[in-house]
Coordinates of C-alpha atoms in Angstrom, one line a residue:
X1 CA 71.2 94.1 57.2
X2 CA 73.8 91.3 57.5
X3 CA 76.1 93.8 56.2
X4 CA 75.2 96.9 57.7
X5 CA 75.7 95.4 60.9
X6 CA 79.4 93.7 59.8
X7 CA 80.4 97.5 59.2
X8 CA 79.2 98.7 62.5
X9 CA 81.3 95.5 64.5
X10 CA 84.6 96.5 62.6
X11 CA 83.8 100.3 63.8
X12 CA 83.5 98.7 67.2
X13 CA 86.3 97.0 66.8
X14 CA 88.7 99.5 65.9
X15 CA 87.7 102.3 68.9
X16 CA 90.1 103.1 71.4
X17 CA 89.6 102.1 74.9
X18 CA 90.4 103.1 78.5
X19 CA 94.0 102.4 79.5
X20 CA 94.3 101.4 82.8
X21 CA 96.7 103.5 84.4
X22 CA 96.6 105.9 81.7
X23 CA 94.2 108.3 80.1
X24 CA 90.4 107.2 79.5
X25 CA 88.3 108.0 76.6
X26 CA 86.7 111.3 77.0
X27 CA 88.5 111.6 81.0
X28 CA 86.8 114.4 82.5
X29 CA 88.0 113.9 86.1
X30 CA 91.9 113.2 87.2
X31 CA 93.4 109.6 86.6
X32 CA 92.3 107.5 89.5
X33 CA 94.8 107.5 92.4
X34 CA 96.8 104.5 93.3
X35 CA 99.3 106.5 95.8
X36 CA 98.2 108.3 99.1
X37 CA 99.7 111.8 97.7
X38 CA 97.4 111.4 94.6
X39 CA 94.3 110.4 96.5
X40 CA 95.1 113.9 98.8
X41 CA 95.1 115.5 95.7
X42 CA 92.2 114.5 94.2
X43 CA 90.3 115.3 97.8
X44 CA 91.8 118.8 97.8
X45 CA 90.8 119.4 94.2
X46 CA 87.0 118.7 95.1
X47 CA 87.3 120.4 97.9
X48 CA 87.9 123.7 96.5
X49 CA 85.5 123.3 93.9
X50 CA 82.8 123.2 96.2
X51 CA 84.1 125.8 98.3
X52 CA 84.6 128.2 95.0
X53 CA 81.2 126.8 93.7
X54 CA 79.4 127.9 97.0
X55 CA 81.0 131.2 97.1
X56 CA 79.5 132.3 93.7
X57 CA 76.4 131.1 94.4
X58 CA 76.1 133.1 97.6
X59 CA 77.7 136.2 96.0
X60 CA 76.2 136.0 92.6
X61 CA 73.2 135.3 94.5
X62 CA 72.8 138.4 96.4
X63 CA 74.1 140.9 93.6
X64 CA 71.5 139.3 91.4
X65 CA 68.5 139.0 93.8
X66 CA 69.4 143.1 94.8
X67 CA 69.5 143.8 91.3
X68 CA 65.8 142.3 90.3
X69 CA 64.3 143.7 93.6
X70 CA 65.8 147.3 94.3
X71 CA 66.1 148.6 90.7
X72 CA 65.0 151.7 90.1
X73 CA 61.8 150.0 87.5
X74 CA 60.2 148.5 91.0
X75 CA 60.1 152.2 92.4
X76 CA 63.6 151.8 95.0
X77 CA 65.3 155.0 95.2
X78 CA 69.5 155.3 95.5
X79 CA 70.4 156.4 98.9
X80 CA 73.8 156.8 101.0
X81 CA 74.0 153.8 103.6
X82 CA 76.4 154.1 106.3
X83 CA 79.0 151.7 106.6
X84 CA 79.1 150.2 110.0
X85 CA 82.2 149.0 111.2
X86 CA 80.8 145.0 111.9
X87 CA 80.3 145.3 107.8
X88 CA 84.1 146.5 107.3
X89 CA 85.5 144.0 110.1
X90 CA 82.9 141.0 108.5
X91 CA 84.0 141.5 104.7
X92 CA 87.8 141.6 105.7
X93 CA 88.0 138.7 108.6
X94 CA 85.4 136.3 106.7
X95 CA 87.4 136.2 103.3
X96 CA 90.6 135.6 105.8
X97 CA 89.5 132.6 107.5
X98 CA 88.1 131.1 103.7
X99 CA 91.8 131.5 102.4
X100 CA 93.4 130.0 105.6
X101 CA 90.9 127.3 105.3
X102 CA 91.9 126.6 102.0
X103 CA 95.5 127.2 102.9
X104 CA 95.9 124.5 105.3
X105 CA 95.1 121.4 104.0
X106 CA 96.5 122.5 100.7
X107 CA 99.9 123.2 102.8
X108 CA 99.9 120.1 104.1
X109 CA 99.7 118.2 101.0
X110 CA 102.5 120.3 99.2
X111 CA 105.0 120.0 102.4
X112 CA 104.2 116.0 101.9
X113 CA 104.6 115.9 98.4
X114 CA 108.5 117.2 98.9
X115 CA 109.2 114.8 102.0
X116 CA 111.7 112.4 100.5
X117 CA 113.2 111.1 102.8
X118 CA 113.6 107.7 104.3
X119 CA 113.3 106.2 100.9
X120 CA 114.0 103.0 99.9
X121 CA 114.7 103.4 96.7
X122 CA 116.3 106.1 94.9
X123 CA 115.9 106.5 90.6
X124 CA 117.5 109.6 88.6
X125 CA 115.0 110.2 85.5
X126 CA 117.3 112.0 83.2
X127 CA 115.2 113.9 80.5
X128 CA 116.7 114.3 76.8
X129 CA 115.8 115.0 73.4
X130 CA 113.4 112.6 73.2
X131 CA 113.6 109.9 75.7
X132 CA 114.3 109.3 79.4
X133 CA 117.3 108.1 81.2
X134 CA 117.1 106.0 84.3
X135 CA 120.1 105.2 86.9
X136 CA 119.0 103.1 90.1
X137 CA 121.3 104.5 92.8
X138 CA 120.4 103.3 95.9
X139 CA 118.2 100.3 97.2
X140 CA 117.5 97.3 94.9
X141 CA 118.7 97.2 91.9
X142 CA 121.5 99.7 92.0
X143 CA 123.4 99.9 89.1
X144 CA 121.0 99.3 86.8
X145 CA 120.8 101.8 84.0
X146 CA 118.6 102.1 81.2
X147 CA 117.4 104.7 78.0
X148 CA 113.6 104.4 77.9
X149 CA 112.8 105.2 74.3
X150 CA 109.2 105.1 72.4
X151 CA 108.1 101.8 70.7
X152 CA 109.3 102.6 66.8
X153 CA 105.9 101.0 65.6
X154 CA 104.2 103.7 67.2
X155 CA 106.6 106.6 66.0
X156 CA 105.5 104.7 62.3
X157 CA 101.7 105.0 63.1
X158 CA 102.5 108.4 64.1
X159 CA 104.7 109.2 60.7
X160 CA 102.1 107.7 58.5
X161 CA 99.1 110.4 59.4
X162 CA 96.4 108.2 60.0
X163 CA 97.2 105.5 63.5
X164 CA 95.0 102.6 63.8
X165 CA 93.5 103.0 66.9
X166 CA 95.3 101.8 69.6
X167 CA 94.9 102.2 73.5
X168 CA 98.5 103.2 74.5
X169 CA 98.8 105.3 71.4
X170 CA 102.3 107.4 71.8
X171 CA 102.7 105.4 75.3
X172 CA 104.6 102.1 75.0
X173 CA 108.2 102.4 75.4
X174 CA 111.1 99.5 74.9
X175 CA 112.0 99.4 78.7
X176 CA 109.4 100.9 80.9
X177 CA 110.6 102.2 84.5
X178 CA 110.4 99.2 87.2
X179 CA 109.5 99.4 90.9
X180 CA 108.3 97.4 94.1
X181 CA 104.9 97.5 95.5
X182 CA 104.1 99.3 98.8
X183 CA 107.9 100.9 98.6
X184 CA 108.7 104.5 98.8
X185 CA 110.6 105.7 95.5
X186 CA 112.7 109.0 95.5
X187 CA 112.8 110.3 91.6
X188 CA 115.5 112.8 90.8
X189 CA 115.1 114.6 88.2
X190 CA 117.4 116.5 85.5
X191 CA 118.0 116.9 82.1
X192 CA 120.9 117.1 79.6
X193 CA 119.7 119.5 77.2
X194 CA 116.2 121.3 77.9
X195 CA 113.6 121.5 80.3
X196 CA 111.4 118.5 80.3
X197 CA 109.2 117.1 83.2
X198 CA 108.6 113.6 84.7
X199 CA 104.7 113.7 85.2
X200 CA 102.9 110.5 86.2
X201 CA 99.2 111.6 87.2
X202 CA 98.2 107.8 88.7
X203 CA 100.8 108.5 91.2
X204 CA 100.5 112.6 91.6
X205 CA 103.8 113.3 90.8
X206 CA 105.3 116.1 88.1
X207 CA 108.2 117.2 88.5
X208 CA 110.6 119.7 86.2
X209 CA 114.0 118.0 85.2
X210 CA 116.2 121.1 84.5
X211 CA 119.7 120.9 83.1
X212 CA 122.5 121.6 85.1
X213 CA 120.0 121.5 88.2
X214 CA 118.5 118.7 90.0
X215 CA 115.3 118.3 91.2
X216 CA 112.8 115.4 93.6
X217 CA 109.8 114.2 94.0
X218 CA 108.5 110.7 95.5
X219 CA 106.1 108.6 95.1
X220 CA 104.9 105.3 96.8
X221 CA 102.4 102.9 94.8
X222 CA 99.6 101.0 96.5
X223 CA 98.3 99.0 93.8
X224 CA 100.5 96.4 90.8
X225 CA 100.2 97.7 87.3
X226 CA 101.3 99.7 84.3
X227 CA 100.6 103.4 85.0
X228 CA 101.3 105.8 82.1
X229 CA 102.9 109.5 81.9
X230 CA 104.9 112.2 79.7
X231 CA 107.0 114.9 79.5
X232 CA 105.1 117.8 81.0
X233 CA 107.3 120.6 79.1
X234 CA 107.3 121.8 75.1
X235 CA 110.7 120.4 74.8
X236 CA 111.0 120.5 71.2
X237 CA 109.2 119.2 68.1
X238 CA 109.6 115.6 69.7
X239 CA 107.5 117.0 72.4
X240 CA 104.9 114.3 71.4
X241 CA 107.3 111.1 71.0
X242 CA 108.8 111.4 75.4
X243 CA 106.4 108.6 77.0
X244 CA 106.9 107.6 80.8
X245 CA 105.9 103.8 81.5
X246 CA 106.1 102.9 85.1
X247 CA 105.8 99.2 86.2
X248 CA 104.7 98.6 89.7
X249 CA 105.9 94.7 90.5
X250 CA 105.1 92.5 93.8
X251 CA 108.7 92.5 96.0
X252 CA 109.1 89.3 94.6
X253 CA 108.9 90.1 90.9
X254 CA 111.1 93.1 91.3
X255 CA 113.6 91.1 92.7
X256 CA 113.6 88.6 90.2
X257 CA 113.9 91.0 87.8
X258 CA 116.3 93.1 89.4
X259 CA 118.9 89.8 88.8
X260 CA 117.7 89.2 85.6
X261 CA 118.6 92.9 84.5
X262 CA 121.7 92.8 86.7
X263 CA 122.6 89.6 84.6
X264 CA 122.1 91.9 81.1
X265 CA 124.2 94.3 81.9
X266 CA 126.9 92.1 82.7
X267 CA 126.8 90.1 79.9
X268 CA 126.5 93.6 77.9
X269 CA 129.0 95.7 79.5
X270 CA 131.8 96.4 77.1
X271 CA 135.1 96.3 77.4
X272 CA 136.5 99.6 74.9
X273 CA 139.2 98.3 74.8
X274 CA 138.1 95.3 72.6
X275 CA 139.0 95.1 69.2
X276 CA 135.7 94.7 66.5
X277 CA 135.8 93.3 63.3
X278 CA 133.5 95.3 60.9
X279 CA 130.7 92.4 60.1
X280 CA 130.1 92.4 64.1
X281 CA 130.1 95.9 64.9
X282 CA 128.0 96.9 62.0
X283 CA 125.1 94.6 63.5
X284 CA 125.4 96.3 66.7
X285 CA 124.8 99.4 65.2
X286 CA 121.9 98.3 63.5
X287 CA 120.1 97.8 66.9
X288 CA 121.9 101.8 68.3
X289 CA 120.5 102.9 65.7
X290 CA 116.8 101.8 65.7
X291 CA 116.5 103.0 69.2
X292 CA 118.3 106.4 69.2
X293 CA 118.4 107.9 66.1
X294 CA 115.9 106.5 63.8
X295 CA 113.4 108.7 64.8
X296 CA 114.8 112.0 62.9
X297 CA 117.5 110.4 60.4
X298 CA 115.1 108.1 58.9
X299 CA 115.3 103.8 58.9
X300 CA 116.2 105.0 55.0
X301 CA 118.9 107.7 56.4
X302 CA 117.6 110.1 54.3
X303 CA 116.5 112.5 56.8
X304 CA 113.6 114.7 56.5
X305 CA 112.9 118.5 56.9
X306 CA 115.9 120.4 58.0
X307 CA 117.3 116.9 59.6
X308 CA 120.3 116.0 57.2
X309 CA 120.5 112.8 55.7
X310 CA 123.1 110.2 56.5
X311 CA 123.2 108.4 53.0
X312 CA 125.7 109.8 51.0
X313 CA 126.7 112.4 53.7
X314 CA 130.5 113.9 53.6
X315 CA 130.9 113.9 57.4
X316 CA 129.3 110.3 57.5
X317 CA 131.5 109.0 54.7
X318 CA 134.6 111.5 55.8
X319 CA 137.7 108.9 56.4
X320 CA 138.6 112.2 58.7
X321 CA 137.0 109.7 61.9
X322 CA 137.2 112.3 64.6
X323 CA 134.8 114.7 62.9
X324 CA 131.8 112.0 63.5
X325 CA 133.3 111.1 66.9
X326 CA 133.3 114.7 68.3
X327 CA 129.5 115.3 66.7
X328 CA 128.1 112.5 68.4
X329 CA 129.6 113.2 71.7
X330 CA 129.2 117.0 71.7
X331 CA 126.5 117.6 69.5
X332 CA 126.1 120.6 67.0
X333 CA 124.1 123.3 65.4
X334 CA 123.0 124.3 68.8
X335 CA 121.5 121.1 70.0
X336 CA 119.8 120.3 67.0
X337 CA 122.1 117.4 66.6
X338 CA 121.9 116.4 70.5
X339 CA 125.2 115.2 71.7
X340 CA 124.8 111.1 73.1
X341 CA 127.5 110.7 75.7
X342 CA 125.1 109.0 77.7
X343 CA 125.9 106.1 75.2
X344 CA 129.0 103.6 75.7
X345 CA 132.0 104.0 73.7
X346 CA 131.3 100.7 72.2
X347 CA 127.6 101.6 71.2
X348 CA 128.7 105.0 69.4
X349 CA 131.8 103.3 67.8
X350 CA 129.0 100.7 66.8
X351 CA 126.6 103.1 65.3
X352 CA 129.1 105.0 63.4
X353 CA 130.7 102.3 61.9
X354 CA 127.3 100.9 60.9
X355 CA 126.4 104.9 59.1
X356 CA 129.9 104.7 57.7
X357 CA 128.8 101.1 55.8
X358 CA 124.8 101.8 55.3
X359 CA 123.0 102.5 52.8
X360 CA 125.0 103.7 49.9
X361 CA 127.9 104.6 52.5
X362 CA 129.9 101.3 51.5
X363 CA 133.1 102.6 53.0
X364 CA 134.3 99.8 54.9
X365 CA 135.9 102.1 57.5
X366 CA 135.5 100.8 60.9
X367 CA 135.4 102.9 64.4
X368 CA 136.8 101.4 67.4
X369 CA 135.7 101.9 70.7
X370 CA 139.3 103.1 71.9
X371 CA 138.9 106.2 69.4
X372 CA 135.8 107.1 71.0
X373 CA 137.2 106.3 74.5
X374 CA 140.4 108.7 73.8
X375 CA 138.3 111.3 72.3
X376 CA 136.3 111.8 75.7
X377 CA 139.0 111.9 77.5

């Protein structure tokens, strides 16, 4: 008995749990609405389901009930009706007033959903193969950039087949999106290789981010917390692995850490110009790495499927430096090898320099950030 019901606590103990501001276990209905747009949304959607639901039950209804009592078993006979013209006019103006009904309200919230302006704050969500970019241009905080990637440990769970269970499975990222309370915040979206989309369902917001176009929507949070999102789009086999984490902050905390990230980046802006010696750069590299490109070459660099390893690689280990430089910062094979421009000269010099003296590639060559800084030019 004792251990019977030891078994049944660890079950207990390992089963996945509502995520506030994310999805719930076995969620039948939408997320529950913390801005005004969502709450429209969610009004509108069981709105129409009554309005559909009563429709078939008076149609289906009547077709049944004439079916039971005028069939030809019961002794009715077929005959020719006329067709008066209240029928024609009632059949034609009564289905018109149900879809302006519909219509309206409907209009109203789509016409809101694209009113961005008079924002006070203004965030480009940049979509890539397989994380999201974020640049504060206007309002607090801009300036501030960021990569918002998914939490390696759950890209491990994920790898190994069987995930302990874990309430933000595929959801917690290294820098989650951070915004004020109460404040109206204009997302534009766009991508630098495929579709993706920026959907958020707390908030009502999903929006397409489309290369080489550039797209809005806005949002304005009522309630603090951590809400929860992904890409909306089949953007390629890392579909799965493209979280969105959005922190909503008092004024007070998002100023605070507005300076605190403003302080960061300072202290982390590079200067390409700069001159590394290999021990240095290589441990930079070591962190680039974990957070961009561990996900398809492997913490082994190995690879796996058709991604090509790194270890031992002729174009890794090439002393030929601008081959590597002009991959990473255009790409190849049609995007199967994204290009990473959106990184700093230092960052990709860092990362190749830390491939070039990895694993078995002990080549103690050395990329300077003024080699990648000429080659974008």
């Amino acid at each position: 008995m004792t251990l019977g019901l030891g078994a049944w606590t660890t079950v207990a103990a390992q089963k996945v749990n509502d995520l506030p501001g994310g999805p719930a276990v076995n969620q039948l209905n939408f997320a529950p609405p913390v801005t005004r747009i969502a709450e429209e949304q969610h009004w509108l959607h069981w709105f129409m389901m009554a309005l559909c639901a009563i429709i078939f039950v008076i149609v289906f209804g009547v077709m049944f009930y004439s079916i039971l009592k005028h069939r030809k078993s019961v002794g009715h006979k077929s005959q020719v009706l006329a067709e008066p013209i209240w029928v024609e006019l009632g059949w034609t103006i009564v289905p018109l007033l149900i879809v302006i009904g519909m219509a309206l309200p409907a209009t109203k919230v789509l016409v809101a959903q694209k009113d961005t302006t008079n924002s006070d704050l203004t965030i480009k969500a940049t979509g890539m193969q397989w994380k999201w970019g974020y640049d504060y241009i206007k309002g607090e905080g801009e300036g501030i950039g960021f990569l918002s990637t998914l939490d390696n440990n759950h890209r491990v769970m994920s790898n190994s087949g069987n995930p302990e269970p874990t309430d933000n499975y595929l959801l917690k990222v290294d820098n989650p999106l951070v915004v004020p309370v109460g404040k109206k915040v204009r997302i534009i979206t766009t991508a630098n290789d495929v579709i993706h989309a920026w959907m958020v369902p707390a908030f009502g917001v999903k929006q397409d981010a489309i290369p080489g176009f550039v797209r809005d929507t806005w949002f304005r949070a009522e309630k603090t917390g951590d809400f929860y999102g992904q890409c909306a789009e089949l953007c390629g086999k890392e579909h799965a692995y493209m979280p969105i984490h959005v922190k909503v902050v008092s004024a007070e905390e998002y100023t605070a850490w507005v300076s605190e990230k403003q302080k960061a980046l300072a202290a982390a802006a590079d200067d390409p110009s700069k001159v590394w010696v290999l021990a240095d750069l290589v441990k930079r590299g070591e962190s680039v790495y974990a957070a961009n490109c561990v996900a398809c070459h492997q913490a082994t660099g190995k690879g796996a499927g058709p991604i090509k390893p790194l270890d031992g690689s002729a174009l890794v280990v090439d002393a030929d430096k601008g081959k590597i430089i002009n991959v990473l910062l255009n790409g190849q094979n049609n995007g199967a090898m994204p290009a990473w421009k959106q990184l700093s000269d230092t960052e990709l010099a860092a990362v190749m320099t830390y491939t070039k003296n990895n694993w078995s590639n002990q080549t103690q060559q050395i990329v300077q950030p003024a080699e990648v800084q000429a080659a974008r030019q």
